[in-house]
GROMACS .gro file of C-alpha atoms in nm:
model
  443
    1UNK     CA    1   0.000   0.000   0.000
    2UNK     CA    2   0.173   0.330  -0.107
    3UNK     CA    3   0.212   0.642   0.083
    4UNK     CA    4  -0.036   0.796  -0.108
    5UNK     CA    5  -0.304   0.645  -0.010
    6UNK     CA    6  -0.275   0.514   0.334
    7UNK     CA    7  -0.057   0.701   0.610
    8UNK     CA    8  -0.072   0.455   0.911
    9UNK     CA    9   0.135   0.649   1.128
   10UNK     CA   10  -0.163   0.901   1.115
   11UNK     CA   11  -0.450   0.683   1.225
   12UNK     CA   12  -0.489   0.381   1.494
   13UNK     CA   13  -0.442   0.063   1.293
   14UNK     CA   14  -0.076  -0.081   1.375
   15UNK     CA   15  -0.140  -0.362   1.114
   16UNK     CA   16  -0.306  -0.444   0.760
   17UNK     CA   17  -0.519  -0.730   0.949
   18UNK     CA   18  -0.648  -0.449   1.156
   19UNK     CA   19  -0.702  -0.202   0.907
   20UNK     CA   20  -0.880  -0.436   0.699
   21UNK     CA   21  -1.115  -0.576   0.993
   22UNK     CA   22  -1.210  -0.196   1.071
   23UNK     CA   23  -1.265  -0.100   0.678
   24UNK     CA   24  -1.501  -0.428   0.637
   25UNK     CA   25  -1.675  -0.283   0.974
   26UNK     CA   26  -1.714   0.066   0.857
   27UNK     CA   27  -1.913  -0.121   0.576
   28UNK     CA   28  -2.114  -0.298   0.744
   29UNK     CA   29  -2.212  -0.009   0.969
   30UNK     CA   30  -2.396   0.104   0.606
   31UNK     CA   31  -2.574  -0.243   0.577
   32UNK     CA   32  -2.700  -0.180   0.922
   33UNK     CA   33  -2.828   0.170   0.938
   34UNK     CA   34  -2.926   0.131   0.568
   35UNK     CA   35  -3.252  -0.072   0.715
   36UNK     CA   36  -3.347   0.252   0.866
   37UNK     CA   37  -3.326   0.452   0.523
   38UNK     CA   38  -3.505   0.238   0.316
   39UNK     CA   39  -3.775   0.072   0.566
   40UNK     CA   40  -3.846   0.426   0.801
   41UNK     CA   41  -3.763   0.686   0.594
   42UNK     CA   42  -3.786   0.593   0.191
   43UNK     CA   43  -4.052   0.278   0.189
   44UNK     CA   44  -4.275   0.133   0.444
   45UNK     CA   45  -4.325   0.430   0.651
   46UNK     CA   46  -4.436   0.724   0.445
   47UNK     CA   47  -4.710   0.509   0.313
   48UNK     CA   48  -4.806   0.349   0.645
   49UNK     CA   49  -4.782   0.753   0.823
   50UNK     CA   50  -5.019   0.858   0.486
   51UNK     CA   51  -5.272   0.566   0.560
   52UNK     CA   52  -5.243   0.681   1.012
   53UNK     CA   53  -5.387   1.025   0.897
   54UNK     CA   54  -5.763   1.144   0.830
   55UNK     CA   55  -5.844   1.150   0.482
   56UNK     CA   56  -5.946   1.514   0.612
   57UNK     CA   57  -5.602   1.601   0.686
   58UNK     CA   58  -5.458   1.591   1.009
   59UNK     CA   59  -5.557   1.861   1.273
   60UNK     CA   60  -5.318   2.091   1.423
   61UNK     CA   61  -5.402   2.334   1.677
   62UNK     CA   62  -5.140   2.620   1.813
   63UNK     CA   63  -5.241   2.914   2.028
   64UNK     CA   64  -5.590   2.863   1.949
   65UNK     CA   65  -5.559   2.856   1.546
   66UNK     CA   66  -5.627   2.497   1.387
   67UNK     CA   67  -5.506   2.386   1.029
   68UNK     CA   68  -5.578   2.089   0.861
   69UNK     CA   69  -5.243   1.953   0.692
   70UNK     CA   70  -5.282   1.666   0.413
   71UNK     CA   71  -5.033   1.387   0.500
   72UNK     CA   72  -4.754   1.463   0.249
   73UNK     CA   73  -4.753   1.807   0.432
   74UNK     CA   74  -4.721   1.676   0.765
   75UNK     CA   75  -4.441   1.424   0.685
   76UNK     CA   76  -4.271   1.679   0.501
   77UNK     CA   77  -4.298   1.917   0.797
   78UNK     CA   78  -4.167   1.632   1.016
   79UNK     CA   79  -3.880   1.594   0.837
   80UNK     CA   80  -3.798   1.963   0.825
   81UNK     CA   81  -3.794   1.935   1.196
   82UNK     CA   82  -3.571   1.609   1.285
   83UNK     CA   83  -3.326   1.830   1.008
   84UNK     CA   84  -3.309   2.102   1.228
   85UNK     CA   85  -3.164   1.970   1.547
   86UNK     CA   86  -2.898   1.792   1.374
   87UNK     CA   87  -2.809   2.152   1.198
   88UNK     CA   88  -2.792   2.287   1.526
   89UNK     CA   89  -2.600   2.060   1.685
   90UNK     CA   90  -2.359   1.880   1.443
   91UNK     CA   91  -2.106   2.137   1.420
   92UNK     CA   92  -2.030   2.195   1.825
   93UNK     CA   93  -2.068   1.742   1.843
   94UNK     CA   94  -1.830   1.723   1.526
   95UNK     CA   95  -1.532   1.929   1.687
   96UNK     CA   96  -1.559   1.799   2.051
   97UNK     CA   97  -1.565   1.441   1.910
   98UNK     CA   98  -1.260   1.521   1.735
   99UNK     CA   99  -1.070   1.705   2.016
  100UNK     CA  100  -1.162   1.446   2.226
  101UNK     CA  101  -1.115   1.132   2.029
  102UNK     CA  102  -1.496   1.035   2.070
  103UNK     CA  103  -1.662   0.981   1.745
  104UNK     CA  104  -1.700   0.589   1.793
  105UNK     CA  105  -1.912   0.679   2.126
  106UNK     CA  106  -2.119   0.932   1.920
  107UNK     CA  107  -2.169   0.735   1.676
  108UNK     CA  108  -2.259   0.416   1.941
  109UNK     CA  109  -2.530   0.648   2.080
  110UNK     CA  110  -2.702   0.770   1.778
  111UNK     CA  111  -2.724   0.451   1.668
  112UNK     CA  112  -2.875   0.308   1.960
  113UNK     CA  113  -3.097   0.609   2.022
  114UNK     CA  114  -3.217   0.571   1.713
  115UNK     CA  115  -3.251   0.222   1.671
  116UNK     CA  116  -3.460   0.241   1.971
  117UNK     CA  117  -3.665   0.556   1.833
  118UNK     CA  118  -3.711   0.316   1.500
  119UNK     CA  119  -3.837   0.002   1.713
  120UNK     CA  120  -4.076   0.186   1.985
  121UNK     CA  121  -4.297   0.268   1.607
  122UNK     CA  122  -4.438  -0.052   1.705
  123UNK     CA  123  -4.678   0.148   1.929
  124UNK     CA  124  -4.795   0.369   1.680
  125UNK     CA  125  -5.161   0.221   1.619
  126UNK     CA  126  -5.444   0.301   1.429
  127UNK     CA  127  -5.483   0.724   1.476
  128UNK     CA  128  -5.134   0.797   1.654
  129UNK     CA  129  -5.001   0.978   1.335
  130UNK     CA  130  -4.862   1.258   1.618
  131UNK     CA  131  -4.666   0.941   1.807
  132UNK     CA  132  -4.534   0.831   1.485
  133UNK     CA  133  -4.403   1.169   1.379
  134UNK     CA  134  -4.264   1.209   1.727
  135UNK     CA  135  -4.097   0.889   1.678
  136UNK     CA  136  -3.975   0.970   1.341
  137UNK     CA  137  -3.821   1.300   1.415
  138UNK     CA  138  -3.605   1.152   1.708
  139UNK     CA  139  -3.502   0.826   1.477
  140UNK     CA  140  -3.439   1.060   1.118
  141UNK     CA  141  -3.203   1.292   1.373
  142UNK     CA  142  -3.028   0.986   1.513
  143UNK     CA  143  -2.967   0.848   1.172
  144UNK     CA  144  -2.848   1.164   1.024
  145UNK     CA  145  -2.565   1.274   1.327
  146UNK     CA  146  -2.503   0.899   1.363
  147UNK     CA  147  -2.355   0.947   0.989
  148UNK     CA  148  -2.139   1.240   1.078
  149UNK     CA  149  -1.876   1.046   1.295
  150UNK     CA  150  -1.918   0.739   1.065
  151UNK     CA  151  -1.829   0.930   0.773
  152UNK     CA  152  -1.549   1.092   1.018
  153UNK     CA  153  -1.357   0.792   0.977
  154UNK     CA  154  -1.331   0.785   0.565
  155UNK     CA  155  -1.051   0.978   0.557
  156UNK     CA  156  -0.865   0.766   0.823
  157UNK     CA  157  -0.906   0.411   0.665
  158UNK     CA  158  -0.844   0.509   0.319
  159UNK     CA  159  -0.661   0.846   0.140
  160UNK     CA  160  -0.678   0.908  -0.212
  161UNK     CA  161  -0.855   0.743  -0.489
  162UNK     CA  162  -0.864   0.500  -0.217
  163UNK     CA  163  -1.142   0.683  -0.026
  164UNK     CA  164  -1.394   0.674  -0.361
  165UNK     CA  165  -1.300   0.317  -0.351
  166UNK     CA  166  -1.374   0.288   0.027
  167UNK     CA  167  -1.685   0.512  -0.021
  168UNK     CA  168  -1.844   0.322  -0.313
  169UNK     CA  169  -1.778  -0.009  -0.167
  170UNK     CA  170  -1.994   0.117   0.182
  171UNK     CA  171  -2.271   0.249  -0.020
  172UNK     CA  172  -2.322  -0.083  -0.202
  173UNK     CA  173  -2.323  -0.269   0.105
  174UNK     CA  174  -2.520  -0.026   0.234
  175UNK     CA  175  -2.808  -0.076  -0.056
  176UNK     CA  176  -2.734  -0.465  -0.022
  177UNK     CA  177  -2.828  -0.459   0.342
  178UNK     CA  178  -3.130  -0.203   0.324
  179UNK     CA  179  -3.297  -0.399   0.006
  180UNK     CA  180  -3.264  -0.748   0.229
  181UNK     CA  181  -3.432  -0.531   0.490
  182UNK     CA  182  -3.686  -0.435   0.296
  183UNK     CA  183  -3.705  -0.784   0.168
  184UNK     CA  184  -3.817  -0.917   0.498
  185UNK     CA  185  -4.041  -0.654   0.605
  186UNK     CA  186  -4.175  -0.667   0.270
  187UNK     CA  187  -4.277  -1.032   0.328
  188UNK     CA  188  -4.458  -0.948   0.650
  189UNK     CA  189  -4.672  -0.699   0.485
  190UNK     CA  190  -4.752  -0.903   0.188
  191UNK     CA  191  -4.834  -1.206   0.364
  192UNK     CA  192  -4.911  -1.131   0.738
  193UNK     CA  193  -5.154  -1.425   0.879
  194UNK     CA  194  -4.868  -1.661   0.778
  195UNK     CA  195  -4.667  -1.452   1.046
  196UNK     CA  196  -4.976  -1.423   1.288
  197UNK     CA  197  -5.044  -1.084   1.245
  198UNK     CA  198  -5.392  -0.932   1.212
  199UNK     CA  199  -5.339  -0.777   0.871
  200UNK     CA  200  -5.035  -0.554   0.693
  201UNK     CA  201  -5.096  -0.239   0.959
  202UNK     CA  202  -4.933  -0.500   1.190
  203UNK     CA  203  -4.736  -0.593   0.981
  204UNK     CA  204  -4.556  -0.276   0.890
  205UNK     CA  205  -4.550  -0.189   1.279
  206UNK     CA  206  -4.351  -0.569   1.355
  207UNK     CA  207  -4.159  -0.432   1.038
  208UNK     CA  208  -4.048  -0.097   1.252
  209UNK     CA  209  -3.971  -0.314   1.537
  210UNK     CA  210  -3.724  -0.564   1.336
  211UNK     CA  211  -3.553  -0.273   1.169
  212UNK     CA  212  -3.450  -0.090   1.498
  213UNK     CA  213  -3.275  -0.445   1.584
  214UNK     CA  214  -3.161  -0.475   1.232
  215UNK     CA  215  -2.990  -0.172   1.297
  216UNK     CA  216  -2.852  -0.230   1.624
  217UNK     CA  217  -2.727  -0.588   1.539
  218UNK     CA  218  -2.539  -0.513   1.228
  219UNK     CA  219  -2.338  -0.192   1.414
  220UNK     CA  220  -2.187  -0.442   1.719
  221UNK     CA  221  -1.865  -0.448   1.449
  222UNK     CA  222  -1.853  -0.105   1.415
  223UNK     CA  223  -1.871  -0.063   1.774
  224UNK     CA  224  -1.595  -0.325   1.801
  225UNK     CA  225  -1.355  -0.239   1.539
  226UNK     CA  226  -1.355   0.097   1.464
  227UNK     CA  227  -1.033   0.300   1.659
  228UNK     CA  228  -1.071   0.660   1.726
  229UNK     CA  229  -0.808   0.929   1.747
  230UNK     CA  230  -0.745   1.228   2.010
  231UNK     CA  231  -0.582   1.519   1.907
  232UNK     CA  232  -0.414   1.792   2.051
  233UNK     CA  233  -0.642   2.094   2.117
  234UNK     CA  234  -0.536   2.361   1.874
  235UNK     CA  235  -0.748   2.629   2.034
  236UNK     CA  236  -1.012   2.641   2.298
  237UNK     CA  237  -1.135   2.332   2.382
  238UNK     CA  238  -1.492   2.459   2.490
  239UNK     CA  239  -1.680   2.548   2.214
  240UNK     CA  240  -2.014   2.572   2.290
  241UNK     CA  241  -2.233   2.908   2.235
  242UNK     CA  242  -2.202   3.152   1.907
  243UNK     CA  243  -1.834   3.264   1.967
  244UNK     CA  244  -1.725   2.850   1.897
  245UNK     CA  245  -2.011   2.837   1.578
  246UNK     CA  246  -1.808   3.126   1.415
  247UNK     CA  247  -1.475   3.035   1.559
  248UNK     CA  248  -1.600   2.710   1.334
  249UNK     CA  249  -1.748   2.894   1.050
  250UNK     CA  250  -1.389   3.054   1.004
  251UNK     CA  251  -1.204   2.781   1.018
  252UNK     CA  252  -1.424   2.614   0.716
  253UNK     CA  253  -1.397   2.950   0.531
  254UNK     CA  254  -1.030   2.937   0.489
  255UNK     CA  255  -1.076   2.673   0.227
  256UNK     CA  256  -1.266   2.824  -0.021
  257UNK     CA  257  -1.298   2.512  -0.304
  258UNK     CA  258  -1.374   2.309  -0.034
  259UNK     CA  259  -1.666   2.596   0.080
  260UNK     CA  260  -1.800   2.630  -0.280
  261UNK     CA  261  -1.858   2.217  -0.264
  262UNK     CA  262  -2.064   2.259   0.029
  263UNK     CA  263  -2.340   2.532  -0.119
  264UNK     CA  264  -2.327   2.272  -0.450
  265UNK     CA  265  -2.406   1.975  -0.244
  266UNK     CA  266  -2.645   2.144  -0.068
  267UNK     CA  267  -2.829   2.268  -0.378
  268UNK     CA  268  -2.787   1.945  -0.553
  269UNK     CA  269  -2.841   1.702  -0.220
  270UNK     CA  270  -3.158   1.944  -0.215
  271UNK     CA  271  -3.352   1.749  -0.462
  272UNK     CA  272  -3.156   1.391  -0.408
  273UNK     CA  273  -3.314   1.407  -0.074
  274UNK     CA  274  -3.689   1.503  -0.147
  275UNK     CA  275  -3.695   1.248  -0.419
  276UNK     CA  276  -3.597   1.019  -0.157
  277UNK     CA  277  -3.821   1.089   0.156
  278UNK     CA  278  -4.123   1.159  -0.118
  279UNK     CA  279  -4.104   0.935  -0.395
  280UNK     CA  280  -4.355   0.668  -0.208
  281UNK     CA  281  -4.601   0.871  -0.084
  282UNK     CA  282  -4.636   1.050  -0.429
  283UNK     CA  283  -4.638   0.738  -0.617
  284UNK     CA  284  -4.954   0.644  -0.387
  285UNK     CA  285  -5.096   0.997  -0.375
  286UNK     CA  286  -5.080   1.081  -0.820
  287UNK     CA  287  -5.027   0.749  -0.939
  288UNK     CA  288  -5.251   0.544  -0.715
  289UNK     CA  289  -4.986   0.261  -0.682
  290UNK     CA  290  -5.095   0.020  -0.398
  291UNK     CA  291  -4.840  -0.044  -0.109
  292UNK     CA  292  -4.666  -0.366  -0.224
  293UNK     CA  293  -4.576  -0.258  -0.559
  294UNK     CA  294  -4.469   0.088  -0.410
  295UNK     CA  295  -4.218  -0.177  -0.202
  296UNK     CA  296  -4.124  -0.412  -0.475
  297UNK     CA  297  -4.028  -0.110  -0.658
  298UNK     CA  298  -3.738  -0.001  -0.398
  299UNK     CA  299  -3.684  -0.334  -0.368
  300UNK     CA  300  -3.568  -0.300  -0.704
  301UNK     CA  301  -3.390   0.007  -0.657
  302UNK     CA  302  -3.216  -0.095  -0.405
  303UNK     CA  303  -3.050  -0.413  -0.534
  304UNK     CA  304  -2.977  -0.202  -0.875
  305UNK     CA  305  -2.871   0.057  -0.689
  306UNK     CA  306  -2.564  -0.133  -0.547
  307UNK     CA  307  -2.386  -0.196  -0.901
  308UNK     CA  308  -2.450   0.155  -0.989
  309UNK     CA  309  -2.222   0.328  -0.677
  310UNK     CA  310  -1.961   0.087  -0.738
  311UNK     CA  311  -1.960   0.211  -1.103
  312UNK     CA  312  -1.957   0.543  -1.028
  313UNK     CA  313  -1.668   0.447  -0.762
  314UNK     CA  314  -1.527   0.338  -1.077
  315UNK     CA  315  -1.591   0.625  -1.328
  316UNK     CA  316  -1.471   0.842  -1.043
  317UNK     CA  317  -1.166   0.678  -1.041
  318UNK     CA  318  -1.062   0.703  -1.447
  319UNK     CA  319  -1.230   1.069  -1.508
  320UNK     CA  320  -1.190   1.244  -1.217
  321UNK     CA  321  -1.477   1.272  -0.897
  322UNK     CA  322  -1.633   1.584  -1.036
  323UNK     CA  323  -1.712   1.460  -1.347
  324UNK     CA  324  -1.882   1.217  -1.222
  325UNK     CA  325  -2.087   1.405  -1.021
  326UNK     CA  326  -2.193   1.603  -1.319
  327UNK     CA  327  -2.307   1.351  -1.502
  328UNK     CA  328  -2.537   1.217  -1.213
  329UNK     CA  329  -2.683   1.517  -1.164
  330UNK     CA  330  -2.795   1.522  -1.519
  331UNK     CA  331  -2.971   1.204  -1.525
  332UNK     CA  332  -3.157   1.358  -1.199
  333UNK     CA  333  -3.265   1.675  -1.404
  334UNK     CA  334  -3.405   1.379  -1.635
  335UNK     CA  335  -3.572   1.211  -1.339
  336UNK     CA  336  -3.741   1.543  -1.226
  337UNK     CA  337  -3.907   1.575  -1.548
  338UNK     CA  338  -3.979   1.275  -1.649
  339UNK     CA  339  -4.173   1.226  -1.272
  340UNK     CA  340  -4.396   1.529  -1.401
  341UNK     CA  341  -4.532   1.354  -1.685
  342UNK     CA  342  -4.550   0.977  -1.563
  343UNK     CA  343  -4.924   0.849  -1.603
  344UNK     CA  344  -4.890   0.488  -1.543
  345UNK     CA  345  -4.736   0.234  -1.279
  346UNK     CA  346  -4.524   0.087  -1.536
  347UNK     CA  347  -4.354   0.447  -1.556
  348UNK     CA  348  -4.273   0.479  -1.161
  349UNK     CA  349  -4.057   0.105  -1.202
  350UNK     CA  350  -3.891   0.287  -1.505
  351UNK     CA  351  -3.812   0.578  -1.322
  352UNK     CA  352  -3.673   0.350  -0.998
  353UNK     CA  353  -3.446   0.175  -1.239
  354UNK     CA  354  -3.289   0.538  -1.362
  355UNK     CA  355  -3.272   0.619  -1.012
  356UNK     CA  356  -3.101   0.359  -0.857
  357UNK     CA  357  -2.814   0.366  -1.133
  358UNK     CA  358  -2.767   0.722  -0.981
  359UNK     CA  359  -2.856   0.733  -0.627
  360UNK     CA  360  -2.581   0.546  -0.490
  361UNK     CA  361  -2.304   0.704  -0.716
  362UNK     CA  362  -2.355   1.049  -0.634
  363UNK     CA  363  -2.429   0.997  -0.266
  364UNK     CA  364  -2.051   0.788  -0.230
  365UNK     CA  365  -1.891   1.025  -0.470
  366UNK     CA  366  -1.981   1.297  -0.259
  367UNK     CA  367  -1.873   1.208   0.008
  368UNK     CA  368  -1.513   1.095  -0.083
  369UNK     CA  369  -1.478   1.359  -0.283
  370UNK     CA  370  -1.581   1.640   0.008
  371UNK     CA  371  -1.354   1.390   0.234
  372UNK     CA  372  -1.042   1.456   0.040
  373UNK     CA  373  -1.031   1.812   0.052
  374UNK     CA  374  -1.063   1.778   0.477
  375UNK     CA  375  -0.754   1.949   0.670
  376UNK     CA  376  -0.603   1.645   0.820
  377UNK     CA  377  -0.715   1.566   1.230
  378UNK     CA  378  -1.090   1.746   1.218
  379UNK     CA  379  -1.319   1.509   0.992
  380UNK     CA  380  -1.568   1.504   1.258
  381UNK     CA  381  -1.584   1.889   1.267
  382UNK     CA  382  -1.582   1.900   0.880
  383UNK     CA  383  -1.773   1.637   0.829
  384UNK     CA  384  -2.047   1.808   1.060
  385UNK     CA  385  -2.023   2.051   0.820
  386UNK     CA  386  -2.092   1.846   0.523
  387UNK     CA  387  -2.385   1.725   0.778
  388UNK     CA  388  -2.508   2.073   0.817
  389UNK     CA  389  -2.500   2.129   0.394
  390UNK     CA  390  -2.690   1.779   0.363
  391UNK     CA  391  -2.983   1.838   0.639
  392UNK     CA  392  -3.009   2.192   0.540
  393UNK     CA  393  -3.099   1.989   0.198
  394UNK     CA  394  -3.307   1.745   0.389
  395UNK     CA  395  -3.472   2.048   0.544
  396UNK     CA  396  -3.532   2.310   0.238
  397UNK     CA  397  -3.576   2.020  -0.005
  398UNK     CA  398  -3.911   1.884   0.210
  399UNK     CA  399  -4.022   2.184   0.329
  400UNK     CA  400  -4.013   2.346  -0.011
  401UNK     CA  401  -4.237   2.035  -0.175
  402UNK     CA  402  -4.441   2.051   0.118
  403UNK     CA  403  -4.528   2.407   0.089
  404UNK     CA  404  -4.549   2.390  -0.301
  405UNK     CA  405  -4.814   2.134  -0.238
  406UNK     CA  406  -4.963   2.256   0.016
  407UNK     CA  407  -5.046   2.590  -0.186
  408UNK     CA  408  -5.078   2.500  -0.505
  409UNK     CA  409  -5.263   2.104  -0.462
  410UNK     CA  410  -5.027   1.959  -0.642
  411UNK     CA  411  -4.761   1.721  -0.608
  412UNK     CA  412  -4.659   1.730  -0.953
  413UNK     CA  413  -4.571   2.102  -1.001
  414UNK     CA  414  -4.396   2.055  -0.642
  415UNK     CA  415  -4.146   1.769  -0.796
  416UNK     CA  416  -4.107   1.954  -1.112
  417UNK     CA  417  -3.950   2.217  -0.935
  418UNK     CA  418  -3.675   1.987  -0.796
  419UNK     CA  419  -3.503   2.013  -1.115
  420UNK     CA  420  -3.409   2.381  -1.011
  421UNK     CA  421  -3.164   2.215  -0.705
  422UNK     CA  422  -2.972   1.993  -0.955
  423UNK     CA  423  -2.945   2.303  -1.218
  424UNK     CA  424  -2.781   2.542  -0.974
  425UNK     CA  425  -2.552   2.212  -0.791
  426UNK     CA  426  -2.442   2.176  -1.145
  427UNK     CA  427  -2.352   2.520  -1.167
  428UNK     CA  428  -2.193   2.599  -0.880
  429UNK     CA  429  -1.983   2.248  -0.890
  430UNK     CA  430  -1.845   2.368  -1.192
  431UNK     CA  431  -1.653   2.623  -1.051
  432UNK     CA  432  -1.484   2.402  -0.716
  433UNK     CA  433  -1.106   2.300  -0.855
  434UNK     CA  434  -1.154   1.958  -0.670
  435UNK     CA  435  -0.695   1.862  -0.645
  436UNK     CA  436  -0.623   2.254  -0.565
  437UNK     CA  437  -0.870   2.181  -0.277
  438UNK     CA  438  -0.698   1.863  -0.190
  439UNK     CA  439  -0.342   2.025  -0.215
  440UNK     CA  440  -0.497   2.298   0.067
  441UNK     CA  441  -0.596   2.033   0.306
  442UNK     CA  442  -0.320   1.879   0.283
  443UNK     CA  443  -0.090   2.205   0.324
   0.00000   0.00000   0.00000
């Protein structure tokens, strides 16, 4: 292994054994918490929350003034909300984990946290849309700051082309393990008196249940193998309050390429992440598309989705990270359109194929990419960062198809205008000079 792309004397792992034990690990902490994505927050959830509220709309009442949402409203709104703790928080967890040497404890709480978030869904019965949102806000939050301090240690276990490598290869284990998820819970719903259960309401709530175990199972190597480092303070060790945001906030700014990557991906992660959190409940909503095709459909995304990030790992690696970004941004200016104009069911699978070619590439790309242009020693703080840029996606992104649909009545016009996220990503990616970055970190 060359000195390019692995520096052992800067990270915990004496031996190759060791280092390979913690990469295969860091893996399979993407199979576990990948049950979460696709089961809670992409699949079985969205359609179970839509079926939990009135066909009225749900009732809200604050102050005295009441307002009827419609249920792709209120899960968008709930969304918004489990964005906006982790944006206020990730930044002051990301640097003490890395003064401190803690990001495998962070990450062991979030994940169990929100494991146990995912699994106490089980209660939400017949009418308790409000404990179900409740439930999902604390679980989506979880998930999301659980990923900062697992993507924290990317730039440890591999450098260089090594990390799109590293990147791609979690992602696809990642979209193995969430698709066998799915898998399971999907026979539950489909079949539930051969499992005992009443009918597929139960189903889908013992299908909450196994994922928040799923979850917690598949992380034990994680917990095991990955091996943290503590650094030397550079400044102030307590950085809590506004003066340690902005002492933060400076710190980022002095690496501008890397800055200019982080307003793309959050433009561009924008629409990646509505397509995501929405594309079931509009499929049911416009397209009438009954609940088990809905989940043989991600099935099918997700088990497609796993060749297409390792050939994007791939096409990263001959032409170059940012141009293959560009490309899968593209194809999701195609999806955006093309979702306006489907009619039929046939035309949602279609779609899911494009997608999951896509999905996976852009998401590891990303990643690796931002993770090679980190100052050596704060991933966790930068990586909060990258956080902050994604959830700020995860919270615009929502909100904005929420309120589009909310005031105009249709979900159609509301995914239309995702295309707009991926048009201005594009535009400002093209102007971040990706190795003048990299030779700035590693100055």
């Amino acid at each position: 292994m060359t000195s390019e792309t692995n520096h052992p004397a800067e990270q915990p792992f004496e031996a190759m054994p060791v280092l390979r034990r913690a990469r295969r690990a860091w893996c399979l902490y993407d199979w576990a918490n990948s049950a979460f994505a696709t089961v809670v927050l992409a699949a079985v959830l969205p359609v179970y929350f839509a079926a939990l509220v009135p066909a009225e709309g749900a009732t809200l009442s604050l102050f005295g003034f009441s307002h009827n949402l419609p249920a792709t409203a209120l899960w968008g709104y709930a969304v918004t909300c489990s964005m906006i703790l982790v944006a206020v928080t990730a930044p002051w967890l990301g640097a003490q984990a890395d003064r401190r040497g803690t990001r495998r404890q962070w990450l062991t709480v979030c994940c169990l946290a929100g494991a146990g978030a995912t699994a106490l869904l089980v209660l939400a019965g017949p009418g308790r849309y409000l404990l179900a949102a409740g439930l999902f806000v604390v679980a989506n939050a979880c998930f999301a700051a659980g990923n900062i301090f697992y993507n924290a240690f990317l730039p440890i276990l591999a450098r260089g082309t090594e990390m799109d490598r590293l990147s791609a290869r979690g992602f696809a284990l990642g979209y193995l393990g969430g698709g066998l998820a799915l898998l399971l819970v999907f026979a539950l719903i489909s079949r539930p008196a051969t499992f005992g259960l009443a009918d597929s309401a139960a189903a889908s709530r013992v299908g909450f249940l196994l994922t928040g175990l799923w979850w917690v199972l598949f992380a034990l190597p994680a917990f095991r193998h990955l091996r943290d480092q503590q650094l030397p303070a550079a400044g102030p060790t307590h950085l809590g309050g506004w003066r340690g945001y902005l002492r933060m906030l400076r710190q980022v700014g002095r690496y501008p390429d890397l800055v200019r990557f982080l307003i793309a991906f959050l433009c561009y992660n924008d629409g990646i992440q509505t397509i995501i959190v929405v594309a079931a409940i509009f499929a049911r909503e416009e397209l009438a598309i009954s609940q088990s095709s809905i989940l043989g459909c991600f099935l099918m995304i997700q088990f497609v989705a796993m060749p297409g990030a390792l050939l994007f790992g791939r096409l990263a690696e001959r032409f170059g990270s940012k141009k293959a970004l560009v490309v899968s941004l593209l194809l999701f200016v195609v999806v955006t359109i093309y979702a306006y104009t489907m009619q039929h069911a046939w035309q949602f699978w279609l779609l899911g194929l494009l997608v999951a070619l896509i999905l996976g590439g852009s998401q590891a790309i990303s990643r690796s990419c931002y993770g090679t242009m980190i100052p050596r020693g704060q991933n966790a703080e930068f990586y909060a960062f990258y956080a902050i840029s994604g959830k700020c996606a995860s919270v615009l992104g929502p909100l904005s198809f929420a309120l589009l649909t909310d005031l105009t009545g249709s979900n159609r016009t509301a995914i239309l205008a995702l295309a707009t996220f991926f048009v201005l990503g594009i535009g400002l990616l093209l102007t971040v000079d990706v190795e003048r970055g990299r030779r700035l970190a590693q100055a």
